[in-house]
CSV table of C-alpha atoms and ligand atoms in Angstrom, one decimal:
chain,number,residue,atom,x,y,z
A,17,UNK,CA,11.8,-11.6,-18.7
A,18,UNK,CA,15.1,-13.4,-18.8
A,19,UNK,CA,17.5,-10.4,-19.6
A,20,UNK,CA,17.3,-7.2,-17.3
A,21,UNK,CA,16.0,-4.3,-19.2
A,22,UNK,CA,19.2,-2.0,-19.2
A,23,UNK,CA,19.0,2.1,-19.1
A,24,UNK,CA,17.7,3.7,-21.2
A,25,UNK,CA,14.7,1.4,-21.7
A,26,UNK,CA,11.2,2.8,-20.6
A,27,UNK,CA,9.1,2.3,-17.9
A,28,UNK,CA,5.3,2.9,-18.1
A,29,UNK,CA,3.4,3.3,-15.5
A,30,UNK,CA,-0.4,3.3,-15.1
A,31,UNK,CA,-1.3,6.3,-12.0
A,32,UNK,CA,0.7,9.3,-11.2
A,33,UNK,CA,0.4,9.4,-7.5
A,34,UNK,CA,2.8,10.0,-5.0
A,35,UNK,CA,3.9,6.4,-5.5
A,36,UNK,CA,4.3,6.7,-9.0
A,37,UNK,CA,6.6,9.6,-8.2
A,38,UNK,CA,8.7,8.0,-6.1
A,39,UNK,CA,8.9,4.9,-8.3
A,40,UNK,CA,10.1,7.6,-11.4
A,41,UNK,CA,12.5,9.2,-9.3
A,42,UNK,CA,14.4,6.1,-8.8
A,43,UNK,CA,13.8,4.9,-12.4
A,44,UNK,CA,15.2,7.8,-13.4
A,45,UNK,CA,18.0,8.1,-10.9
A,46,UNK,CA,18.8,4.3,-12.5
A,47,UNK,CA,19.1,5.6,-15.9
A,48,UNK,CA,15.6,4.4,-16.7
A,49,UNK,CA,13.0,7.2,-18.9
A,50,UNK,CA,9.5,7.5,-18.2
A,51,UNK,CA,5.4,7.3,-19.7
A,52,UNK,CA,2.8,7.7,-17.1
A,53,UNK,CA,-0.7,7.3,-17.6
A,54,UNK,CA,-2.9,9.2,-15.6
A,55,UNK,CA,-6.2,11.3,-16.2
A,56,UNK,CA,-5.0,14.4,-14.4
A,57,UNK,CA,-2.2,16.1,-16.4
A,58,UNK,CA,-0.7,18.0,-12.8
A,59,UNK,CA,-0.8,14.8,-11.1
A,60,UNK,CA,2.4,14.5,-9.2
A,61,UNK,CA,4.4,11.6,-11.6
A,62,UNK,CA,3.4,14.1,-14.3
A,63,UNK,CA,6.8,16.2,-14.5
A,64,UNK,CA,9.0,13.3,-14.7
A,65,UNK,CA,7.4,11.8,-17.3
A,66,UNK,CA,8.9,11.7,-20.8
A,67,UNK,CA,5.5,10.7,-22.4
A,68,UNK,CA,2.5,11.6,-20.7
A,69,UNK,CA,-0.2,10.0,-21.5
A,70,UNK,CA,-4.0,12.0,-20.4
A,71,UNK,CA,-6.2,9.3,-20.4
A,72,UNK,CA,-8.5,7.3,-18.1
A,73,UNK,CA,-7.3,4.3,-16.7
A,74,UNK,CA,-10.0,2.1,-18.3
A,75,UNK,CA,-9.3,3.5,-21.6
A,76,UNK,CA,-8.1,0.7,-23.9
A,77,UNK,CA,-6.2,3.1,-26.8
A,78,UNK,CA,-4.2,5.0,-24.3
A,79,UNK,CA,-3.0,1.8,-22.4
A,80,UNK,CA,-2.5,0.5,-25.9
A,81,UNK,CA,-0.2,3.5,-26.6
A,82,UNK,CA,1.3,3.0,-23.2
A,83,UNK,CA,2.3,-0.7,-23.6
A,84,UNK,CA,3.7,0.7,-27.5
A,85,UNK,CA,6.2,3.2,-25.9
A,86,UNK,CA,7.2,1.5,-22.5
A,87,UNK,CA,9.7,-1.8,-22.1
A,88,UNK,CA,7.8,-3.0,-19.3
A,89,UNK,CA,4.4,-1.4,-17.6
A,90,UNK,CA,3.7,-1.6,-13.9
A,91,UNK,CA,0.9,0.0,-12.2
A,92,UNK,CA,0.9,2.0,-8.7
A,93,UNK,CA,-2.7,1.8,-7.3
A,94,UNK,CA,-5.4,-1.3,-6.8
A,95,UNK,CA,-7.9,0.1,-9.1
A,96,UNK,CA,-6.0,-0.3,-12.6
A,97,UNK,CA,-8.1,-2.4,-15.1
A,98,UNK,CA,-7.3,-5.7,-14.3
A,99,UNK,CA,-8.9,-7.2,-17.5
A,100,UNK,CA,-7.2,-4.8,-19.5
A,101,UNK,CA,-3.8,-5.9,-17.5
A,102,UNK,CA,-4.3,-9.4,-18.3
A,103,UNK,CA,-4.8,-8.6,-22.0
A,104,UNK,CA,-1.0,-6.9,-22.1
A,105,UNK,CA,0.3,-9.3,-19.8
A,106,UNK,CA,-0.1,-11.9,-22.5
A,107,UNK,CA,3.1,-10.4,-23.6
A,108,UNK,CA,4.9,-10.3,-20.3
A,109,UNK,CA,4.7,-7.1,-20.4
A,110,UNK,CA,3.3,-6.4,-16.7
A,111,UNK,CA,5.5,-8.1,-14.7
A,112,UNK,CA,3.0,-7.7,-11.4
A,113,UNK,CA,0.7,-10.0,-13.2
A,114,UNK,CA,-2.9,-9.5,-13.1
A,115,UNK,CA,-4.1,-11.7,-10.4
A,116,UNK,CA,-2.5,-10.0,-7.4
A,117,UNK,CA,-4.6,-7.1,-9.0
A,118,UNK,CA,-8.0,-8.9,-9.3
A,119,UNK,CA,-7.9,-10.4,-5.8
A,120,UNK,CA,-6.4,-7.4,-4.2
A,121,UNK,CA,-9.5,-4.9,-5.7
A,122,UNK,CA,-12.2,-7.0,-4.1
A,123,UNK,CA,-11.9,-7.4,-0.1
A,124,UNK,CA,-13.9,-10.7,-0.1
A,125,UNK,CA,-11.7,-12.6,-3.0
A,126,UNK,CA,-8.9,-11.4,-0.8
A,127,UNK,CA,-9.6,-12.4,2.3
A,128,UNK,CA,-11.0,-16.1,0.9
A,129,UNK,CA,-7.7,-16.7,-1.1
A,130,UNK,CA,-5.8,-15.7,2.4
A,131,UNK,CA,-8.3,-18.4,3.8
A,132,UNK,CA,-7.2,-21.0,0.7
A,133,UNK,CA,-3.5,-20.5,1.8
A,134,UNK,CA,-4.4,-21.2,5.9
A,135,UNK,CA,-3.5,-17.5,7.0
A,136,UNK,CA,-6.2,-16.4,9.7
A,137,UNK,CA,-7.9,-13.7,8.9
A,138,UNK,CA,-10.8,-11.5,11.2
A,139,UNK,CA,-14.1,-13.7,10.5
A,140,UNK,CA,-16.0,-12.4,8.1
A,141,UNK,CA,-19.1,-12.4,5.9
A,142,UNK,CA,-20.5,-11.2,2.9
A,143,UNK,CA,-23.5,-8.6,2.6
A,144,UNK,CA,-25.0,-8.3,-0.9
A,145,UNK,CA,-28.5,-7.1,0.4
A,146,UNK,CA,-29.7,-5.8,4.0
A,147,UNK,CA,-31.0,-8.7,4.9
A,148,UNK,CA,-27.7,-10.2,5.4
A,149,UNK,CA,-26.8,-8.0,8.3
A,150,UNK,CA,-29.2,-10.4,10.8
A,151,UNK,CA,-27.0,-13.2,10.4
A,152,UNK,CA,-24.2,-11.4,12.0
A,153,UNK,CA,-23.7,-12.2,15.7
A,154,UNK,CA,-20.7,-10.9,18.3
A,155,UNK,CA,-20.7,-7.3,17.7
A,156,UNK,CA,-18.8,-4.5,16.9
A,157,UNK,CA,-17.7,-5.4,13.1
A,158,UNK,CA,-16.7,-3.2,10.2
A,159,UNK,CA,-18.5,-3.0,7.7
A,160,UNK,CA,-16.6,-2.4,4.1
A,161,UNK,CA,-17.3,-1.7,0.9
A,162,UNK,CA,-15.5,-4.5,-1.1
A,163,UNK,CA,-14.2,-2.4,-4.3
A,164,UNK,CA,-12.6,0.8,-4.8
A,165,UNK,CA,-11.7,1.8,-1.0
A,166,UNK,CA,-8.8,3.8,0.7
A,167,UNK,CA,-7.3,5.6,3.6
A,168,UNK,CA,-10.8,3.6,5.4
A,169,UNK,CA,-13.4,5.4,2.9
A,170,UNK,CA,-16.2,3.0,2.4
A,171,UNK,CA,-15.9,1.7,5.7
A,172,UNK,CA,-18.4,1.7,9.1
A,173,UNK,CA,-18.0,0.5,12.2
A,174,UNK,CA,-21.6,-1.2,13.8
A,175,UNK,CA,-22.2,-2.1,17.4
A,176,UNK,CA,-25.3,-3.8,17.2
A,177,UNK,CA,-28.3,-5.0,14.4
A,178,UNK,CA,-30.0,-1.2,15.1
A,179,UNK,CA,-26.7,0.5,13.8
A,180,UNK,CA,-26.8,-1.8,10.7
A,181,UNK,CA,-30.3,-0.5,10.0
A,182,UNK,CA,-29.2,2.8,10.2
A,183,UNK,CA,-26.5,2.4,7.1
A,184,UNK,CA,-27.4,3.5,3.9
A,185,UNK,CA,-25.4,1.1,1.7
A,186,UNK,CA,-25.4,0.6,-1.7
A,187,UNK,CA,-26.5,-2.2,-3.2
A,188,UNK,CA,-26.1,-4.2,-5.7
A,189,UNK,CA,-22.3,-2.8,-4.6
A,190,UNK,CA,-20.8,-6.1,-2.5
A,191,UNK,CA,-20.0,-5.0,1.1
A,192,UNK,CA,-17.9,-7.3,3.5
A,193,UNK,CA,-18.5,-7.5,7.6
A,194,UNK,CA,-15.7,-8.3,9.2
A,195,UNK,CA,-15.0,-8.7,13.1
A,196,UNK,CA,-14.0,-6.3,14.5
A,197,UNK,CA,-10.4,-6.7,15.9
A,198,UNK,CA,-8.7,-5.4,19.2
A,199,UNK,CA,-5.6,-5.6,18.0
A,200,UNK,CA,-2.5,-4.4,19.9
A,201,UNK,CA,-0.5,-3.4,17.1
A,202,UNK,CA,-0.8,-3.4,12.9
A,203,UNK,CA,2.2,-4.0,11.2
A,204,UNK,CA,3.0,-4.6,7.5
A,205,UNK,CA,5.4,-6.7,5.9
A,206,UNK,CA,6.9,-5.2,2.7
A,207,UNK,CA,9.0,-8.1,-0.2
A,208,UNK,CA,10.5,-7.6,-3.1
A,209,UNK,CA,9.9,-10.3,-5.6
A,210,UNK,CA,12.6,-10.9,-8.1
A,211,UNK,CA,13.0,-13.5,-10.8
A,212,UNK,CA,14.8,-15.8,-8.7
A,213,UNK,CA,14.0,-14.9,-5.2
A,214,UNK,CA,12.0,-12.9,-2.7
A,215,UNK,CA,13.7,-10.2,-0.1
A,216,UNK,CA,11.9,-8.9,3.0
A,217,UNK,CA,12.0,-5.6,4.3
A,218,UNK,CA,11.9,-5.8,8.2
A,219,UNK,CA,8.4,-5.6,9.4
A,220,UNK,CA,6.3,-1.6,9.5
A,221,UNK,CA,4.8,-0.9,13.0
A,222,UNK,CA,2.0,1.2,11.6
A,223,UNK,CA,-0.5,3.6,13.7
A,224,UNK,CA,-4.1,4.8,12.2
A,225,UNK,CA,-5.9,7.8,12.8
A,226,UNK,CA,-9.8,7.8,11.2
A,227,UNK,CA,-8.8,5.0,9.2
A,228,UNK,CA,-5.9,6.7,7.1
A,229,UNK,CA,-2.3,5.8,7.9
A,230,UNK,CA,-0.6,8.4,10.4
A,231,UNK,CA,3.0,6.7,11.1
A,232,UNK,CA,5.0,3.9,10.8
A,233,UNK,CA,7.7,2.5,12.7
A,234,UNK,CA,10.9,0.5,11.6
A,235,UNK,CA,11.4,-1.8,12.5
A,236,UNK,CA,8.7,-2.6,14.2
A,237,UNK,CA,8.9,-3.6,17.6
A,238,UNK,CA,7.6,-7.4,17.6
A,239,UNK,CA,8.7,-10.6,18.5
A,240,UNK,CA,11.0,-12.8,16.6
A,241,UNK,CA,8.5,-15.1,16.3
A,242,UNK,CA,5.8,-12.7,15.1
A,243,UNK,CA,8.2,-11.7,12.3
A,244,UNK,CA,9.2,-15.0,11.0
A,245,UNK,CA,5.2,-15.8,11.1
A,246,UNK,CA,4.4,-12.6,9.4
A,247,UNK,CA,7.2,-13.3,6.4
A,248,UNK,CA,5.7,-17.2,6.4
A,249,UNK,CA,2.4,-15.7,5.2
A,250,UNK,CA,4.1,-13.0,3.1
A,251,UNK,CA,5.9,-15.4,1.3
A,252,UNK,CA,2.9,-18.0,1.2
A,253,UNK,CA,0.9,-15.0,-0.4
A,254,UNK,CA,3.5,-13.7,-3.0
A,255,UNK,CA,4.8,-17.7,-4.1
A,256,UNK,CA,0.9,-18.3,-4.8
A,257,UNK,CA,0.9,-15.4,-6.9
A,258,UNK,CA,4.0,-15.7,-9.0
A,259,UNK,CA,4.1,-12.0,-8.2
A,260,UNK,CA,7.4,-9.8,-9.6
A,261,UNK,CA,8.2,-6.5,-7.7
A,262,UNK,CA,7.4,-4.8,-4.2
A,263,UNK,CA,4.6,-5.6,-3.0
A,264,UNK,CA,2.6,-5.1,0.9
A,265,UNK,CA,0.5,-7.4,3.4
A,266,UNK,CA,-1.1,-5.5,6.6
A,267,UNK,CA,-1.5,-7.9,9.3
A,268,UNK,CA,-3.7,-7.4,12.9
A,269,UNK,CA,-1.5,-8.3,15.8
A,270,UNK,CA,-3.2,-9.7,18.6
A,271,UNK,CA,-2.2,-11.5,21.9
A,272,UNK,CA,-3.0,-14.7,19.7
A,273,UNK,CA,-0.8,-14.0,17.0
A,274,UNK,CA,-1.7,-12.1,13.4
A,275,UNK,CA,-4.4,-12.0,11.5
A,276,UNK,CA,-4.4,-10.8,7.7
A,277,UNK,CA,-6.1,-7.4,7.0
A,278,UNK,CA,-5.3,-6.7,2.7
A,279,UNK,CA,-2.8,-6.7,0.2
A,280,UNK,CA,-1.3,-4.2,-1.8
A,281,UNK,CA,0.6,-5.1,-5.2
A,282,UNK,CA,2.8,-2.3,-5.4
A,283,UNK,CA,5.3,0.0,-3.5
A,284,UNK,CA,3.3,0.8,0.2
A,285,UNK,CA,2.9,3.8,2.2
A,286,UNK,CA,3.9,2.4,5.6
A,287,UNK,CA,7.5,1.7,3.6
A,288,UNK,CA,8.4,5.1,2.3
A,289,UNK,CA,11.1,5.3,5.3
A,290,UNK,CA,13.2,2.9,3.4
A,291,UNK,CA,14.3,5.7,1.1
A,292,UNK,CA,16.4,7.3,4.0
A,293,UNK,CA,16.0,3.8,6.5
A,294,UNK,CA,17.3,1.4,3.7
A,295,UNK,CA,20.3,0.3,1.8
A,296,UNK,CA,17.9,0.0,-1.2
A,297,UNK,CA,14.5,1.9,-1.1
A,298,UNK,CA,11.4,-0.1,-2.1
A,299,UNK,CA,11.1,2.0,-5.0
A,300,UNK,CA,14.3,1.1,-5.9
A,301,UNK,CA,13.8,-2.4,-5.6
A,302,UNK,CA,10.5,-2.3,-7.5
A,303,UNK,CA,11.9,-0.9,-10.4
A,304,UNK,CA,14.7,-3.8,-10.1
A,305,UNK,CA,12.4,-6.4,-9.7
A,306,UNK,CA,10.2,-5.3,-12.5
A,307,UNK,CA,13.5,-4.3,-14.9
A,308,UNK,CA,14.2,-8.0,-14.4
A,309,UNK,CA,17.2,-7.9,-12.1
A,310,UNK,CA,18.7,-10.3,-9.9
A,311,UNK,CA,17.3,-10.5,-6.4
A,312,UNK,CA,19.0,-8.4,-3.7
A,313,UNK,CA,18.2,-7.5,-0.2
A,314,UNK,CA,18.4,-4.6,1.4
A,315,UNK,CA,19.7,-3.8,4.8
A,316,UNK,CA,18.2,-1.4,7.4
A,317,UNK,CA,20.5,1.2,7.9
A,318,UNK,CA,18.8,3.3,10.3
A,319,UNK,CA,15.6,3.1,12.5
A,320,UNK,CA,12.9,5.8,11.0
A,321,UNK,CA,9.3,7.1,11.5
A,322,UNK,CA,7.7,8.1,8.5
A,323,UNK,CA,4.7,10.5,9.5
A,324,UNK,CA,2.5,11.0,6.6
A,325,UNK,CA,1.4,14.8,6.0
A,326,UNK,CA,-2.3,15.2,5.2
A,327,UNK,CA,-3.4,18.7,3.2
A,328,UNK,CA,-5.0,20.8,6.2
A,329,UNK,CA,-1.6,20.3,7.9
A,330,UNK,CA,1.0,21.0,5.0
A,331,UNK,CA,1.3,25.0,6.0
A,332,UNK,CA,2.3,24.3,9.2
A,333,UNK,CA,4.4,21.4,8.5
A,334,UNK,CA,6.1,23.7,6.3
A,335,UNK,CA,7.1,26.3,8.2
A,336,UNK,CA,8.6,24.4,11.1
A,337,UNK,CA,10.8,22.1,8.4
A,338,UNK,CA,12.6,23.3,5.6
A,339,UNK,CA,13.1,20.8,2.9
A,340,UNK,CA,17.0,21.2,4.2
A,341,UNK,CA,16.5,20.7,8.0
A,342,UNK,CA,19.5,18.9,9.5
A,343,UNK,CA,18.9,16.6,12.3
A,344,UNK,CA,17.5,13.4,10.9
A,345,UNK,CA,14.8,14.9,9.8
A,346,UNK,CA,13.5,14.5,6.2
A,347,UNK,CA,10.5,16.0,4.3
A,348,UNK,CA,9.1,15.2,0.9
A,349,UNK,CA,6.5,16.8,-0.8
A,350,UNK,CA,4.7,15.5,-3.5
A,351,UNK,CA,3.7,18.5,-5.3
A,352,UNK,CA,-0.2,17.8,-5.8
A,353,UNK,CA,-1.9,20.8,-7.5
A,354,UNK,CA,-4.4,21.4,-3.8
A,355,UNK,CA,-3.6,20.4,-0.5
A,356,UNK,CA,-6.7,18.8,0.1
A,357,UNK,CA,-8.0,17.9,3.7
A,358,UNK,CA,-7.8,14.2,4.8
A,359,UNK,CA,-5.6,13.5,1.5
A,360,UNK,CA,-1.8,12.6,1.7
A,361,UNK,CA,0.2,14.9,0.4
A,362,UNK,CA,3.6,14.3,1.6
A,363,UNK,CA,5.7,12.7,4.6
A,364,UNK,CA,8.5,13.1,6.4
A,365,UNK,CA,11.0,10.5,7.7
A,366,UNK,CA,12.9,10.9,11.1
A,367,UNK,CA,15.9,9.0,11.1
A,368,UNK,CA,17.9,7.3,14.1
A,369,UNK,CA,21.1,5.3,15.3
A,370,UNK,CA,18.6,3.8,18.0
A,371,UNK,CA,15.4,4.0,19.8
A,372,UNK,CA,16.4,6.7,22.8
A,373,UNK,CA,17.8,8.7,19.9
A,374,UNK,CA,14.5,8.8,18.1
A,375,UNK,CA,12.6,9.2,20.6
A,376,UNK,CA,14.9,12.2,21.6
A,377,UNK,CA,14.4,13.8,17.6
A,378,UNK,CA,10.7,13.5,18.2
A,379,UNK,CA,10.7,15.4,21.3
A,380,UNK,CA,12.9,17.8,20.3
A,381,UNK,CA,10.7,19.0,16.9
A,382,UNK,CA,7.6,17.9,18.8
A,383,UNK,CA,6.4,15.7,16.8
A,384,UNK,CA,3.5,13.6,18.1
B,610,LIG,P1,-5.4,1.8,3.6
B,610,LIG,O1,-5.7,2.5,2.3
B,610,LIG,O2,-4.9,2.7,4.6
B,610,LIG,O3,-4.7,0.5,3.5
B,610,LIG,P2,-8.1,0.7,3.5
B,610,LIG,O4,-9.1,1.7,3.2
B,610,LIG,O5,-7.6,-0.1,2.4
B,610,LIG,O6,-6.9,1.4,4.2
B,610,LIG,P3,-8.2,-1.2,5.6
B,610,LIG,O7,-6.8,-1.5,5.7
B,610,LIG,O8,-9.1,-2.4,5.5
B,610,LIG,O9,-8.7,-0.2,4.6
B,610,LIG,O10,-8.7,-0.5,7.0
B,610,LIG,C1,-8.1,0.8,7.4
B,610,LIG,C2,-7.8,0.7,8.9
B,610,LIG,O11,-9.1,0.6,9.6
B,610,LIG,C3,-7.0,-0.4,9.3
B,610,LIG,O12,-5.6,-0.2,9.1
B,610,LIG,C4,-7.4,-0.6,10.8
B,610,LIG,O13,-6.7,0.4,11.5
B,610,LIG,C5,-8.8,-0.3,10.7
B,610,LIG,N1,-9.6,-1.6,10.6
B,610,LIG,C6,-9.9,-2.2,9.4
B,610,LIG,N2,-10.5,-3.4,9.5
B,610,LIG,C7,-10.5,-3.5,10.9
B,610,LIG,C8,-11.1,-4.6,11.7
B,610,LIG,N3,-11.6,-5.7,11.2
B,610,LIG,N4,-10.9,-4.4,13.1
B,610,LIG,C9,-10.4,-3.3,13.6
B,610,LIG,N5,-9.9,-2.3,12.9
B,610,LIG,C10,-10.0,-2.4,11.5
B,611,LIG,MG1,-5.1,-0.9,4.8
């Protein structure tokens, strides 16, 4: 795409998650209309969507349709068709590309094209049947299933051969073991990858509970030389790809330096801060990037903490914030039709001048 896409021009986009939401609200906010694709007709992208398209996301008409009515198609989540990508990128119409898709949905493809580019990753290997398992040596790993995970589902943690027994996998599905890693922190690097360059976020210090994202910091607090490393790999990862708009690595940090964990091809949880944090959210910059604009970076403005909200704990999160509540504190919701338990369903950003400060607005609303 050599000419930027200019307002009113339309923006499809394949899910209608939270990050589909926030991708609208910016497009929108730019001047931009949208199509979403998504099977559930109350998903939250749903209301902003000019044409809404009910359909599943393998289904080759309604992408068709999609591709007919939008400028430009991205996609918000791993698990979009890739084949079915390709076949519309032929046109340019998918900026993203395909391939950051089809390594990205398989956790072994991923972690050997980290390997092709020298970026150390946790060892690993690959279990196709339970036999597999005895070749594995230096305990704990994780065990993952290598398609179609999130938010840790699919995963298992195994001390020893006898806990390996114990799973109940699910073959043929492909499962990947990989070390186990005491890290000290996890951080993610965030770029935005324009037509004629790539801008980096600062690095997300991100904290886990049962495998779901709880918090992230940011910046995150990490050496100067763990965060030009970090953007080396980034950059390594997103050149290789010829990828165009935001897109995520989550990388181990240990006391010998980081270790890949995935990749995400689209706007990522751990930066959602960057709407209140940033000159430039990374929804904003996605839909520049994709809308073929001329690269810009953003500046951090503020230091924040995103806390993600998870539906068991919306009803109390709502009644000690109001959408309104001064002091640095902001709360989105994404609207989902249940609050279910263990699912996201909003965050809410604290903002800061510095670190005393926001350690002070988390003590002061109690926070964590
Ligand atoms: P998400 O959707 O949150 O990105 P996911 O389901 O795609 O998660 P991973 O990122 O692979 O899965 O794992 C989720 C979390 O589990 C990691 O962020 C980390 O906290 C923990 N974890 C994963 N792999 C390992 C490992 N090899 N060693 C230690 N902890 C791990
Ligand atoms: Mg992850």
């Amino acid at each position: 795409m050599n000419q930027r896409l200019t307002p009113p021009a339309h923006i499809g986009i394949i899910g209608g998650g939270q990050l589909g939401q926030m991708m609208a609200l910016s497009a929108i906010q730019q001047g931009y209309k949208i199509n979403v694709l998504d099977p559930d007709p109350s998903c939250p992208c749903a209301q902003l969507a000019e044409t809404f398209i009910k359909a599943d996301f393998n289904d080759v008409l309604a992408l068709e349709h999609l591709a007919e009515c939008s400028d430009v198609v991205t996609y918000e989540f791993e698990n979009a068709d890739s084949v079915l990508i390709d076949g519309f990128n032929l046109n340019g119409k998918v900026p993203q590309g395909a391939l950051a898709l089809t390594l990205s949905q398989h956790r072994l493809r991923e972690k050997e094209f980290a390997q092709s580019l020298k970026i150390p990753c946790p060892n690993y290997s690959s279990i196709h049947k339970q036999e597999d398992f005895h070749q594995l040596h230096d305990f704990p790993y994780v065990i993952k299933r290598c398609r179609y995970g999130y938010d840790g589902k699919g995963q298992f943690t195994v001390k020893n051969q006898n806990d390996c027994d114990q799973l109940k996998l699910n073959f043929p599905d492909e499962y990947i073991a990989e070390q186990f890693i005491y890290f000290e922190k996890e951080i993610s690097v965030v770029c935005a990858c324009f037509k004629d360059g790539i801008s980096f976020f600062e690095p997300f210090e991100n904290v886990h509970v049962n495998g779901i994202l709880s918090s992230s910091r940011h910046p995150a607090q990490i050496s100067e030389q763990l965060k030009k490393l970090a953007y080396e790999y980034t950059l390594r990862i997103a050149q290789s790809l010829n990828y165009i708009g935001v897109m995520a690595v989550e990388y181990f940090v240990t006391k010998d330096g980081i270790l890949f964990n995935e990749m995400a091809p689209r706007p990522h949880n751990s930066a959602h801060g960057t709407i209140e944090g940033c000159t430039f959210s990374q929804f904003d910059l996605h839909i520049a990037a994709i809308t073929g604009s001329h690269q810009i970076q953003p500046k951090t403005t503020s230091l924040t903490l995103m806390l993600n909200i998870l539906g068991q704990d919306l009803q109390s999160v709502l009644q000690k914030f109001t959408v309104m509540d001064p002091n640095h504190v902001h709360l989105h919701v994404y609207g989902k039709k249940e609050a279910r338990t263990n699912r996201k369903v909003g965050h809410i950003t604290l903002c800061a001048a510095q670190n005393a400060e926001l350690q002070k607005v988390i003590e002061d609303w109690s926070i964590v």
